[in-house]
mmCIF file of C-alpha atoms in Angstrom:
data_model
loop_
_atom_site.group_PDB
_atom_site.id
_atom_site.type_symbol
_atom_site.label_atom_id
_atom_site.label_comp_id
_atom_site.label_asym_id
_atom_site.label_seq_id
_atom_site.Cartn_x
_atom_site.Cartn_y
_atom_site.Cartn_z
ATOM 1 C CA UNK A 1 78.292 39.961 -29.838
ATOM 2 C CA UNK A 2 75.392 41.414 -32.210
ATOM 3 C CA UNK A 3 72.570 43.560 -30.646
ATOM 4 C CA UNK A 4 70.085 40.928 -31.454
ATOM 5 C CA UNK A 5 71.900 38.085 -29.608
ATOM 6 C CA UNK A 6 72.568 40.198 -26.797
ATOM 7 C CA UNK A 7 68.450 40.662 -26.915
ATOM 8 C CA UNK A 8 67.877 36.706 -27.106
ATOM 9 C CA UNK A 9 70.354 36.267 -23.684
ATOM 10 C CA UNK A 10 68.221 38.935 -21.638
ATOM 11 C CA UNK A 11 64.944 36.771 -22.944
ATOM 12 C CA UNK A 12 66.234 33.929 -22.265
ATOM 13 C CA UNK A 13 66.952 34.425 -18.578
ATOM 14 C CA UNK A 14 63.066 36.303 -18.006
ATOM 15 C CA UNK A 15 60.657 35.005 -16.116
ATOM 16 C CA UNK A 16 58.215 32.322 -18.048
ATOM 17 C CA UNK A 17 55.500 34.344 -17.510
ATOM 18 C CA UNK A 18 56.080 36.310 -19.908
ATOM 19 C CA UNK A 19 57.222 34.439 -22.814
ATOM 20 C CA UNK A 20 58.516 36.040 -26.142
ATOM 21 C CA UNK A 21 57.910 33.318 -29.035
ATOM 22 C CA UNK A 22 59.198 34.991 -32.156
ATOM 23 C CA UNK A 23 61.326 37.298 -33.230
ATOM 24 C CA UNK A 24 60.836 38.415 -37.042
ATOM 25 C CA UNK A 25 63.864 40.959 -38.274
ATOM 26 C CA UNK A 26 62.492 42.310 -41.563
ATOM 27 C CA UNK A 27 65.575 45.395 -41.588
ATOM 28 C CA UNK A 28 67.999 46.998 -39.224
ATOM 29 C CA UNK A 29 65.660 49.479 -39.158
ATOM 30 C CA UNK A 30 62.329 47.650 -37.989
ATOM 31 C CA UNK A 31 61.719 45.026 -35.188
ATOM 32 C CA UNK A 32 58.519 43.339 -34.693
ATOM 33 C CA UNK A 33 58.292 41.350 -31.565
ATOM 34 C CA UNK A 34 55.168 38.551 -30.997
ATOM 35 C CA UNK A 35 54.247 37.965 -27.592
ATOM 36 C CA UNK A 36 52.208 35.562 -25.574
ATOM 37 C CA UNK A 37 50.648 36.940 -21.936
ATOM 38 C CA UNK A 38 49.214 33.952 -19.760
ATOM 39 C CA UNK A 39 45.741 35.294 -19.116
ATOM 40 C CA UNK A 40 45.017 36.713 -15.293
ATOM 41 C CA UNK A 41 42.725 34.722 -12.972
ATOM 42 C CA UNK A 42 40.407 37.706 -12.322
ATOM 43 C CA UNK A 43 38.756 40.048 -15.041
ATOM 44 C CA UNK A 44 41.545 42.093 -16.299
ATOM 45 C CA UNK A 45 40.676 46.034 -17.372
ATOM 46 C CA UNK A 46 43.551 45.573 -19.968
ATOM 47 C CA UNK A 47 42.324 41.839 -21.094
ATOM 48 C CA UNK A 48 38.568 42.554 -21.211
ATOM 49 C CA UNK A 49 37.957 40.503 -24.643
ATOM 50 C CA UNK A 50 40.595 37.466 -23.364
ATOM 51 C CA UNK A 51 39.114 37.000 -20.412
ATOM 52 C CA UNK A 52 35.266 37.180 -21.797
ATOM 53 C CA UNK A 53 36.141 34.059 -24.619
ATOM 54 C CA UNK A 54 38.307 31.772 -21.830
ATOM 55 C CA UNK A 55 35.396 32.243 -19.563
ATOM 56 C CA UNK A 56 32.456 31.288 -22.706
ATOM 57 C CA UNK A 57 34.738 28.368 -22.825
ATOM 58 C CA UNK A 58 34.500 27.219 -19.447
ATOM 59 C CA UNK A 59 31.284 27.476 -19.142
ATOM 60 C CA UNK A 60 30.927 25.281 -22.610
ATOM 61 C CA UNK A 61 33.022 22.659 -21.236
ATOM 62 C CA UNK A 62 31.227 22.450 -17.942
ATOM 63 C CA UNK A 63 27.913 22.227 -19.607
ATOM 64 C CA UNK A 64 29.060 19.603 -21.751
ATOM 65 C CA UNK A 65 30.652 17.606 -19.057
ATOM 66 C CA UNK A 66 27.012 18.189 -17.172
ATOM 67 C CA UNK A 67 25.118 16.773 -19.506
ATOM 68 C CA UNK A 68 27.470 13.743 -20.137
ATOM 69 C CA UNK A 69 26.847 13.239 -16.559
ATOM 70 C CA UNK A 70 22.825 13.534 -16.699
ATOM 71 C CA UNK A 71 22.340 11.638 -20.187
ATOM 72 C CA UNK A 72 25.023 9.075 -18.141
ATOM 73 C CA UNK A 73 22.544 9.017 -15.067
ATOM 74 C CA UNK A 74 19.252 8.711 -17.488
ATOM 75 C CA UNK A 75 20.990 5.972 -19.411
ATOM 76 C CA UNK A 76 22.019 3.271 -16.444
ATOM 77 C CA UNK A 77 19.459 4.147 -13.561
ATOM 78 C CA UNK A 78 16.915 1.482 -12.875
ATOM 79 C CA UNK A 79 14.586 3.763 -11.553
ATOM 80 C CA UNK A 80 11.271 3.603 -13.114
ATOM 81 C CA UNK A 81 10.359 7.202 -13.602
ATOM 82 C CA UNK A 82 14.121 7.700 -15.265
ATOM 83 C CA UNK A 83 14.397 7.629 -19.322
ATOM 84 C CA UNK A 84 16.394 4.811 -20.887
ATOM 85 C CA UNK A 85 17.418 1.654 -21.323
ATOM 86 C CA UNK A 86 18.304 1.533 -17.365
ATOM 87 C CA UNK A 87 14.470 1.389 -17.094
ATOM 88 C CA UNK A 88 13.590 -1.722 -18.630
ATOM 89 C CA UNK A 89 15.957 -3.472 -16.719
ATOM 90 C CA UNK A 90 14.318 -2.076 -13.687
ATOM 91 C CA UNK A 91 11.597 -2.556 -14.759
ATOM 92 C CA UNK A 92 12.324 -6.623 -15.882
ATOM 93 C CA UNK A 93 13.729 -7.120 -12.606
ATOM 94 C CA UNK A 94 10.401 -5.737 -10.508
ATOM 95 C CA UNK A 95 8.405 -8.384 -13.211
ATOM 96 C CA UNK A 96 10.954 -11.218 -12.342
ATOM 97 C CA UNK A 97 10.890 -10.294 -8.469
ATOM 98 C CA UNK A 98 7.023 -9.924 -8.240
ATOM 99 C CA UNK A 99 7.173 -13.169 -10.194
ATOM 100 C CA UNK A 100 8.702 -15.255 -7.938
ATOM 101 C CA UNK A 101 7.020 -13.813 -5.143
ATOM 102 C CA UNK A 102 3.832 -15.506 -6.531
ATOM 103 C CA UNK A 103 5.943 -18.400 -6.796
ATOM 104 C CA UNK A 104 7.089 -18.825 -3.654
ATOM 105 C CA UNK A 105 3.480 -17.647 -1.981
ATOM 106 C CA UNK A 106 1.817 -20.610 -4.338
ATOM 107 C CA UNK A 107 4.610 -22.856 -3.147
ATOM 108 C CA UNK A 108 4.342 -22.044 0.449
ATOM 109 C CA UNK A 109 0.584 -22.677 0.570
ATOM 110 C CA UNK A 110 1.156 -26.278 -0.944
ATOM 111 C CA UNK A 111 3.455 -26.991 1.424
ATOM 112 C CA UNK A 112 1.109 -25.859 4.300
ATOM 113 C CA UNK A 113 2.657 -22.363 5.030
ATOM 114 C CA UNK A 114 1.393 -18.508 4.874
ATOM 115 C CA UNK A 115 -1.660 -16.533 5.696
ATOM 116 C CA UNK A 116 -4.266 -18.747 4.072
ATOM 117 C CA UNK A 117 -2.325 -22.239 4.733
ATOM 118 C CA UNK A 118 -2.780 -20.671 9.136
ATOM 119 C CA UNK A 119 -6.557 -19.944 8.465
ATOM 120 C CA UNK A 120 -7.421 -23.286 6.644
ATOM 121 C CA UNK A 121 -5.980 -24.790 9.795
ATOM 122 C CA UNK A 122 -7.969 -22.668 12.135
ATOM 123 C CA UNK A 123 -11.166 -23.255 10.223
ATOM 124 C CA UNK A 124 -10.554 -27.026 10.004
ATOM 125 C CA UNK A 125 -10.338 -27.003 13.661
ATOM 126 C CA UNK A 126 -13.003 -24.842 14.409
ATOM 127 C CA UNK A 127 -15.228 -27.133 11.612
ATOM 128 C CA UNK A 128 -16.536 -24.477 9.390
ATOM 129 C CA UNK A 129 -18.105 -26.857 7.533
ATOM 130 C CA UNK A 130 -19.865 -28.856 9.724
ATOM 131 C CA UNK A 131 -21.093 -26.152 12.119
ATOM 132 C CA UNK A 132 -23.240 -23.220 10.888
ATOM 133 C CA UNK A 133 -22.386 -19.587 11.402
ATOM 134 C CA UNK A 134 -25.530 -18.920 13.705
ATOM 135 C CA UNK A 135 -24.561 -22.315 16.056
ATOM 136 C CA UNK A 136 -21.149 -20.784 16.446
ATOM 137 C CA UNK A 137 -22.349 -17.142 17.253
ATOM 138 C CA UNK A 138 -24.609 -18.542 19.936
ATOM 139 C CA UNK A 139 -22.683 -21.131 21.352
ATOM 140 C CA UNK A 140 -18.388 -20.368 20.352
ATOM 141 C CA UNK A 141 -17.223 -22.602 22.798
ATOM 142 C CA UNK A 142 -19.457 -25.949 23.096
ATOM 143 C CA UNK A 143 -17.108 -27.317 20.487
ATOM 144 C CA UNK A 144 -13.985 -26.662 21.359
ATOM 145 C CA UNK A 145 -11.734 -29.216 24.279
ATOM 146 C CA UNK A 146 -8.263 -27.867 25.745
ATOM 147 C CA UNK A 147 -6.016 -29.312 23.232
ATOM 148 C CA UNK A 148 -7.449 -27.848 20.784
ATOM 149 C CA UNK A 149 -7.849 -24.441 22.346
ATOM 150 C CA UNK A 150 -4.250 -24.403 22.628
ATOM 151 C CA UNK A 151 -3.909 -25.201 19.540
ATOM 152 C CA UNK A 152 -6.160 -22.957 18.165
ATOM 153 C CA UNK A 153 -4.286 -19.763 20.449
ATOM 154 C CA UNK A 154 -0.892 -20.879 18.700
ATOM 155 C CA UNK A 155 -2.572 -20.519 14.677
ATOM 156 C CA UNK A 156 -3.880 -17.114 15.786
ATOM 157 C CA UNK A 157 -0.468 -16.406 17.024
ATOM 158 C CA UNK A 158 1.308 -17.480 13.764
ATOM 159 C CA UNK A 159 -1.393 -15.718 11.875
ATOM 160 C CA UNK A 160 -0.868 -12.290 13.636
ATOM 161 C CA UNK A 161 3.215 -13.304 12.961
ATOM 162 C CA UNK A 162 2.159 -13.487 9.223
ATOM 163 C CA UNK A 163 0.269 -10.101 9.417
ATOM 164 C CA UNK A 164 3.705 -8.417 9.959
ATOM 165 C CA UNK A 165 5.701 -9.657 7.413
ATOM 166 C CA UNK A 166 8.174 -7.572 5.327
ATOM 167 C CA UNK A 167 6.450 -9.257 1.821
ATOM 168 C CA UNK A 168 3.672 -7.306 1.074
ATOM 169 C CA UNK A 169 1.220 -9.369 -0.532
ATOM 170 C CA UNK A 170 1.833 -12.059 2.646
ATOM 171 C CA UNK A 171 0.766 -8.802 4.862
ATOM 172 C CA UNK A 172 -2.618 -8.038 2.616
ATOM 173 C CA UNK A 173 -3.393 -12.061 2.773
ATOM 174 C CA UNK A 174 -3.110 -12.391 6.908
ATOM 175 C CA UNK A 175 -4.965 -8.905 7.398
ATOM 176 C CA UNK A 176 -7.843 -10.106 5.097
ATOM 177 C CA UNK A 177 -7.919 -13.407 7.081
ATOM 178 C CA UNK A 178 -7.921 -11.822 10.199
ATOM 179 C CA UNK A 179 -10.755 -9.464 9.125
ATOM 180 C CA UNK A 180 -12.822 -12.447 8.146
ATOM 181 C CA UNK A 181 -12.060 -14.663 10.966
ATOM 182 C CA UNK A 182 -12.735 -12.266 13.116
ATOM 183 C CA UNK A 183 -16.396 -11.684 11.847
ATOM 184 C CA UNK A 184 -17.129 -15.510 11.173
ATOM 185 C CA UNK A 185 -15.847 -17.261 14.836
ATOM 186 C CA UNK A 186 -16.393 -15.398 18.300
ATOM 187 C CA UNK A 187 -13.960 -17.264 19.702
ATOM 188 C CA UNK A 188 -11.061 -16.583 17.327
ATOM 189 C CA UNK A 189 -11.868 -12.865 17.615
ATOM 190 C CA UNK A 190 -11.509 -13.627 21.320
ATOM 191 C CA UNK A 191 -7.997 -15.410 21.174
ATOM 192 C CA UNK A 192 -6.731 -12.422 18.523
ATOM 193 C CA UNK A 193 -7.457 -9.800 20.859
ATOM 194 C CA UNK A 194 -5.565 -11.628 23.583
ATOM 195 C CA UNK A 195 -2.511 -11.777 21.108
ATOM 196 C CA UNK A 196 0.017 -9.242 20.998
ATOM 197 C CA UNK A 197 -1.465 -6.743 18.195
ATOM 198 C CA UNK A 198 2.107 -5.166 17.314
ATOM 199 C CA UNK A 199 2.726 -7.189 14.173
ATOM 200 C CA UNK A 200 -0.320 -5.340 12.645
ATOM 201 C CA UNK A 201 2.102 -2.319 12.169
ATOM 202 C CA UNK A 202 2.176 -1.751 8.553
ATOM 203 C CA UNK A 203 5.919 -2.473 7.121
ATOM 204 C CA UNK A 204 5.133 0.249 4.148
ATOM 205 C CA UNK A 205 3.963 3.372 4.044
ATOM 206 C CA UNK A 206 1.275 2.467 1.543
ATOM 207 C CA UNK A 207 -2.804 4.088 1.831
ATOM 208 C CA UNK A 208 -4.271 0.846 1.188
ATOM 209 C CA UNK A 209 -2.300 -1.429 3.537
ATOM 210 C CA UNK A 210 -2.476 1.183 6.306
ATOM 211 C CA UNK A 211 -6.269 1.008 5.750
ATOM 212 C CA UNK A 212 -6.077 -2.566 5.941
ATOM 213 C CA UNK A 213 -4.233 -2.738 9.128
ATOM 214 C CA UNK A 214 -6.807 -0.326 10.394
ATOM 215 C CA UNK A 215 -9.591 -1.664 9.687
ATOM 216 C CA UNK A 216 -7.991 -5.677 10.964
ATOM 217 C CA UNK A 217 -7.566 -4.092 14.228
ATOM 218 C CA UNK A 218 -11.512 -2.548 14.515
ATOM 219 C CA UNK A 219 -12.849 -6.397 13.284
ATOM 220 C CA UNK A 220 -10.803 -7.582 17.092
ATOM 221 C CA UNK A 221 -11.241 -4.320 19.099
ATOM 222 C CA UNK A 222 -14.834 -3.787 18.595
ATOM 223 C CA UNK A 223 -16.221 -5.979 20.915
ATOM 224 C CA UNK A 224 -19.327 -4.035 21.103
ATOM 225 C CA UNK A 225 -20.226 -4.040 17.644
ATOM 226 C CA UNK A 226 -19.571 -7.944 17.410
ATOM 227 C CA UNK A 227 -22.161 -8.545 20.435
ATOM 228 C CA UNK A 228 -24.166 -6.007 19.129
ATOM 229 C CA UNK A 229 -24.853 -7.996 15.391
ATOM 230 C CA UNK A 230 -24.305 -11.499 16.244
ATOM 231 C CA UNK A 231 -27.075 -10.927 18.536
ATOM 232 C CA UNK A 232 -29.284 -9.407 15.886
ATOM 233 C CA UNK A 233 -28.559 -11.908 13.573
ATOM 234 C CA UNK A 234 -29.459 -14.776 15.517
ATOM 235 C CA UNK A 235 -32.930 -13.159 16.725
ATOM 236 C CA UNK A 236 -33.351 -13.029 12.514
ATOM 237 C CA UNK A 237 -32.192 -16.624 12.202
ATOM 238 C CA UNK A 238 -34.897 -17.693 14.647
ATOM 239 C CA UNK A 239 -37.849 -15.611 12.975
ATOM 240 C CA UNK A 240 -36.698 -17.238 9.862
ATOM 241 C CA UNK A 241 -37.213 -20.511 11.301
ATOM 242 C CA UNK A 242 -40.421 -19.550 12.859
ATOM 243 C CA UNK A 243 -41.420 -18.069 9.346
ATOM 244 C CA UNK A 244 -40.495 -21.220 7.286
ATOM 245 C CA UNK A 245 -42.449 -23.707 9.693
ATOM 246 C CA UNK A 246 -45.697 -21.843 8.714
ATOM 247 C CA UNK A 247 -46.349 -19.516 11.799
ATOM 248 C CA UNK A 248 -45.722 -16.078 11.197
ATOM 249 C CA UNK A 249 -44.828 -14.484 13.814
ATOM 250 C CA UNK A 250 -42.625 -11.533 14.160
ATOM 251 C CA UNK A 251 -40.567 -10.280 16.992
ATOM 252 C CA UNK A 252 -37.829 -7.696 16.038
ATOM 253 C CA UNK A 253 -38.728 -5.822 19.056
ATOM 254 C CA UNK A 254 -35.425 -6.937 20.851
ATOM 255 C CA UNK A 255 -33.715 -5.269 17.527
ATOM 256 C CA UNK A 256 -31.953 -1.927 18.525
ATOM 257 C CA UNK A 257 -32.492 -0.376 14.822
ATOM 258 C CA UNK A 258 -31.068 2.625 15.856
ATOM 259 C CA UNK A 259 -27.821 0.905 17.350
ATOM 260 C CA UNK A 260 -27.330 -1.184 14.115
ATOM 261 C CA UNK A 261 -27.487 2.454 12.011
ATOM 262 C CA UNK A 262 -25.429 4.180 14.577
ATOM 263 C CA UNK A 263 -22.633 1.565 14.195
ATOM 264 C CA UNK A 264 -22.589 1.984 10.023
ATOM 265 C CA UNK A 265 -22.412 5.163 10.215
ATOM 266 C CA UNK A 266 -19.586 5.047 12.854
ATOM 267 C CA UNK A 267 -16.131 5.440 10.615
ATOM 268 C CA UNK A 268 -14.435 2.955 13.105
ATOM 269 C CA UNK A 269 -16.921 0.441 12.853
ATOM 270 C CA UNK A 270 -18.964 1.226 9.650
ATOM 271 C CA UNK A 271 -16.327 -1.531 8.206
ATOM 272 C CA UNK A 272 -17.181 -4.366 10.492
ATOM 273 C CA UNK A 273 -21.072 -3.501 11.040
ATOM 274 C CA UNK A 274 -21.045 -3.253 6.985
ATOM 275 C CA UNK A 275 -19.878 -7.173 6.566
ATOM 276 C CA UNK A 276 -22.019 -8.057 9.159
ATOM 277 C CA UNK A 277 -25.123 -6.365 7.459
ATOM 278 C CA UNK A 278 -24.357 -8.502 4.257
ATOM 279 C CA UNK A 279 -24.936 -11.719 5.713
ATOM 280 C CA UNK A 280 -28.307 -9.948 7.412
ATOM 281 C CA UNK A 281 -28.953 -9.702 3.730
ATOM 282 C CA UNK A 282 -28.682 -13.006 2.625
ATOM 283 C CA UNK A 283 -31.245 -14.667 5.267
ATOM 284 C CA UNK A 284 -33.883 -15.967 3.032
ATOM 285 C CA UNK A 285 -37.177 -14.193 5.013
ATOM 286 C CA UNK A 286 -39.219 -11.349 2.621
ATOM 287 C CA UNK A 287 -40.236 -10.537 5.852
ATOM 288 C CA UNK A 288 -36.715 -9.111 7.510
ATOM 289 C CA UNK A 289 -35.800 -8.221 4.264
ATOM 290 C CA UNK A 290 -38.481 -5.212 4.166
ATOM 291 C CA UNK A 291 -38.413 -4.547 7.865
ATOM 292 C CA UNK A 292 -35.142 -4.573 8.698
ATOM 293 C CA UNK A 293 -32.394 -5.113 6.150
ATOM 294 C CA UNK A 294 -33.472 -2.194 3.758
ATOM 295 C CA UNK A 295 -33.742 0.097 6.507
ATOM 296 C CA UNK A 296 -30.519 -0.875 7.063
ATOM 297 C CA UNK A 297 -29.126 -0.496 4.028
ATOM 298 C CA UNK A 298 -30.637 2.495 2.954
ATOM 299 C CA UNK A 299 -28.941 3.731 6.182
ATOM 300 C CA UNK A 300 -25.654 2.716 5.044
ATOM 301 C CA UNK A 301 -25.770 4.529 1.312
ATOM 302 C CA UNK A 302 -25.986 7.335 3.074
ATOM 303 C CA UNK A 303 -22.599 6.858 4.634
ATOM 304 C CA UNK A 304 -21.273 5.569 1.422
ATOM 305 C CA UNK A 305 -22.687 8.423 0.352
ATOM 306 C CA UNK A 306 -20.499 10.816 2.973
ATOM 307 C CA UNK A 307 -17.758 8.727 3.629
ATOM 308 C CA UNK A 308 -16.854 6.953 0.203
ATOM 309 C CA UNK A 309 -13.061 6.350 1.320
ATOM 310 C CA UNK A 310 -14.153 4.496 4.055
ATOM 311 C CA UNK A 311 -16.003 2.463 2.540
ATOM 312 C CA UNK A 312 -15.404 -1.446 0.894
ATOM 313 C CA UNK A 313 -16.664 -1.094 -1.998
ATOM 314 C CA UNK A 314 -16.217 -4.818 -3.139
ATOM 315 C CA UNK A 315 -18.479 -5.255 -0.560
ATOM 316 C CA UNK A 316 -21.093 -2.791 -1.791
ATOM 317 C CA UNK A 317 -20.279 -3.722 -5.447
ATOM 318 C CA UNK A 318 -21.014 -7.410 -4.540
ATOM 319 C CA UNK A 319 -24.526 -6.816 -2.531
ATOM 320 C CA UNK A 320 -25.716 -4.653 -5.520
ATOM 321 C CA UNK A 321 -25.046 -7.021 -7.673
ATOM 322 C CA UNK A 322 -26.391 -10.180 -6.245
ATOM 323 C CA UNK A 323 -29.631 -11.981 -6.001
ATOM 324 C CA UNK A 324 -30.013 -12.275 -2.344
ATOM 325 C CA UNK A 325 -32.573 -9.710 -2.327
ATOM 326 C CA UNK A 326 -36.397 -10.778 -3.617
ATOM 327 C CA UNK A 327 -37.118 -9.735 -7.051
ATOM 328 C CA UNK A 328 -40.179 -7.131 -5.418
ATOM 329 C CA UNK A 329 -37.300 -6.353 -3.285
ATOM 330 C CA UNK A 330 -34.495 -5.179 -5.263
ATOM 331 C CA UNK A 331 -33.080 -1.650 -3.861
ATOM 332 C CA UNK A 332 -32.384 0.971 -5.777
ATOM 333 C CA UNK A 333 -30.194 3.503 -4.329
ATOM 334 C CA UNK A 334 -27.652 5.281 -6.193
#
């Protein structure tokens, strides 16, 4: 057996770690042997240059995969604040979905159901239309029998049911009913503060549904404030009546001004006192007009002023704009 096959043997049978992958005889006299090393796990002092490129290629192939993933993620999310075409299927499916929610909330109040469908009903009972504002403040229950008292507890029930309903919009709908039921019948305010007031727990975490939740449950919790404006309002109703039969004769003595100014600028009841002030505005009389209602409501811009996120400012927005003030009258505050 030649030297060189006896060499080949003794290769054959070493480990496969190290692995000998050529064997180039250019004479007797010269051997030149090509190896292949596996490269170590850890940095090597004798590797320093293999183990510097297999690392640079690691890392390249991990980046790469990494942003396969992200541009992957970007791509397919339907969240709205992620890039691609993920996004305007999100964002398709929130116009389909908000769609048929004003679908099914037109539907609902044809077929006599929701927020507005329950307050219709309470204001058909309650005749709205046949009996005046100041007739209900001063006498709430001269027109009401049992049956329909029951009846009328069970809408304010179903009402309060609608107030905490996972569907936003229904939840904005039944709090702005409640807020203006509230102000416009005594004895509705009286039956919704008998009712269990744990629906009006906001489903979302939202600023402007928690300040309409807030601000549903000061219109039936302020008690005083109601008493204290229905009462002014009807002394005002009856100058104005005194007024248009040709006697003048004024009597806003029994008015506590300082009471009515003291609740507007109250943050928890600045929001009921406020809608009560606007229908103070729109009595027809000059005459209460300059004596008491821009008092009043020169009193309140100063809590606009203050307070601005507290404020409605539809409301203000509206009573600015309108004509219920005399043209010698018009305020200008801001």
């Amino acid at each position: 057996m030649s030297e060189v096959q006896s060499v080949r043997n003794v290769l054959h049978r070493a480990s496969p770690r190290l692995r000998l992958i050529l064997f180039t005889f250019h004479s007797t006299d010269s051997l030149h042997v090509h190896m292949s090393v596996d490269a170590p796990l850890f940095p090597s002092p004798f590797l320093p240059d293999l183990h510097h490129d297999t690392m640079q290629s690691f890392d390249r192939r991990s980046l790469a995969h990494s942003d396969a993933d992200s541009s992957t993620t970007h791509s397919s999310a339907t969240a709205p604040n992620l890039v691609g075409p993920g996004r305007t299927i999100g964002l398709l499916f929130d116009w389909l979905g908000q769609g048929l929610q004003s679908f099914l909330n037109k539907r609902a109040v044809q077929l006599n159901f929701g927020p507005e469908a329950v307050a219709r009903d309470i204001r058909r009972l309650r005749r709205h239309e046949q009996i005046s504002l100041m007739v209900r403040f001063a006498a709430p229950y001269a027109h009401i029998n049992k049956a329909q008292e029951k009846k009328l507890r069970s809408l304010c029930k179903s009402l309060l049911k609608y107030a905490g309903s996972p569907v936003r919009s229904t939840q904005m709908k039944a709090l702005e009913e409640i807020k203006t039921l509230a102000i416009e019948d005594p004895i509705v305010c009286d039956f919704l503060s008998a009712c269990n007031l744990q629906h009006l727990v906001p489903k979302y975490r939202e600023p402007d549904l928690i300040m309409a939740t807030s601000r549903a449950v000061g219109c039936i919790e302020n008690a005083k404030v109601h008493e204290l404006w229905r009462h002014t309002l009807l002394l005002t109703y009856n100058i104005d009546d005194i007024f248009h039969n040709g006697i003048y004769q004024l009597a806003l003595s029994d008015i506590n001004v300082e009471a009515l100014k003291g609740s507007l600028r109250n943050g928890n009841a600045s929001f009921t006192a406020a809608r009560y002030l606007t229908k103070l505005i729109r009595i027809s009389n000059p005459v209460i007009h300059v004596l008491l209602a821009r008092p009043l409501w020169d009193s309140y811009m100063k809590t606009v002023a203050s307070f601005p996120a507290t404020i409605e400012w539809s409301n203000v927005n509206e009573e600015i704009s309108s004509s219920h003030w005399p043209h010698s009258q018009i305020p200008i505050w801001l």
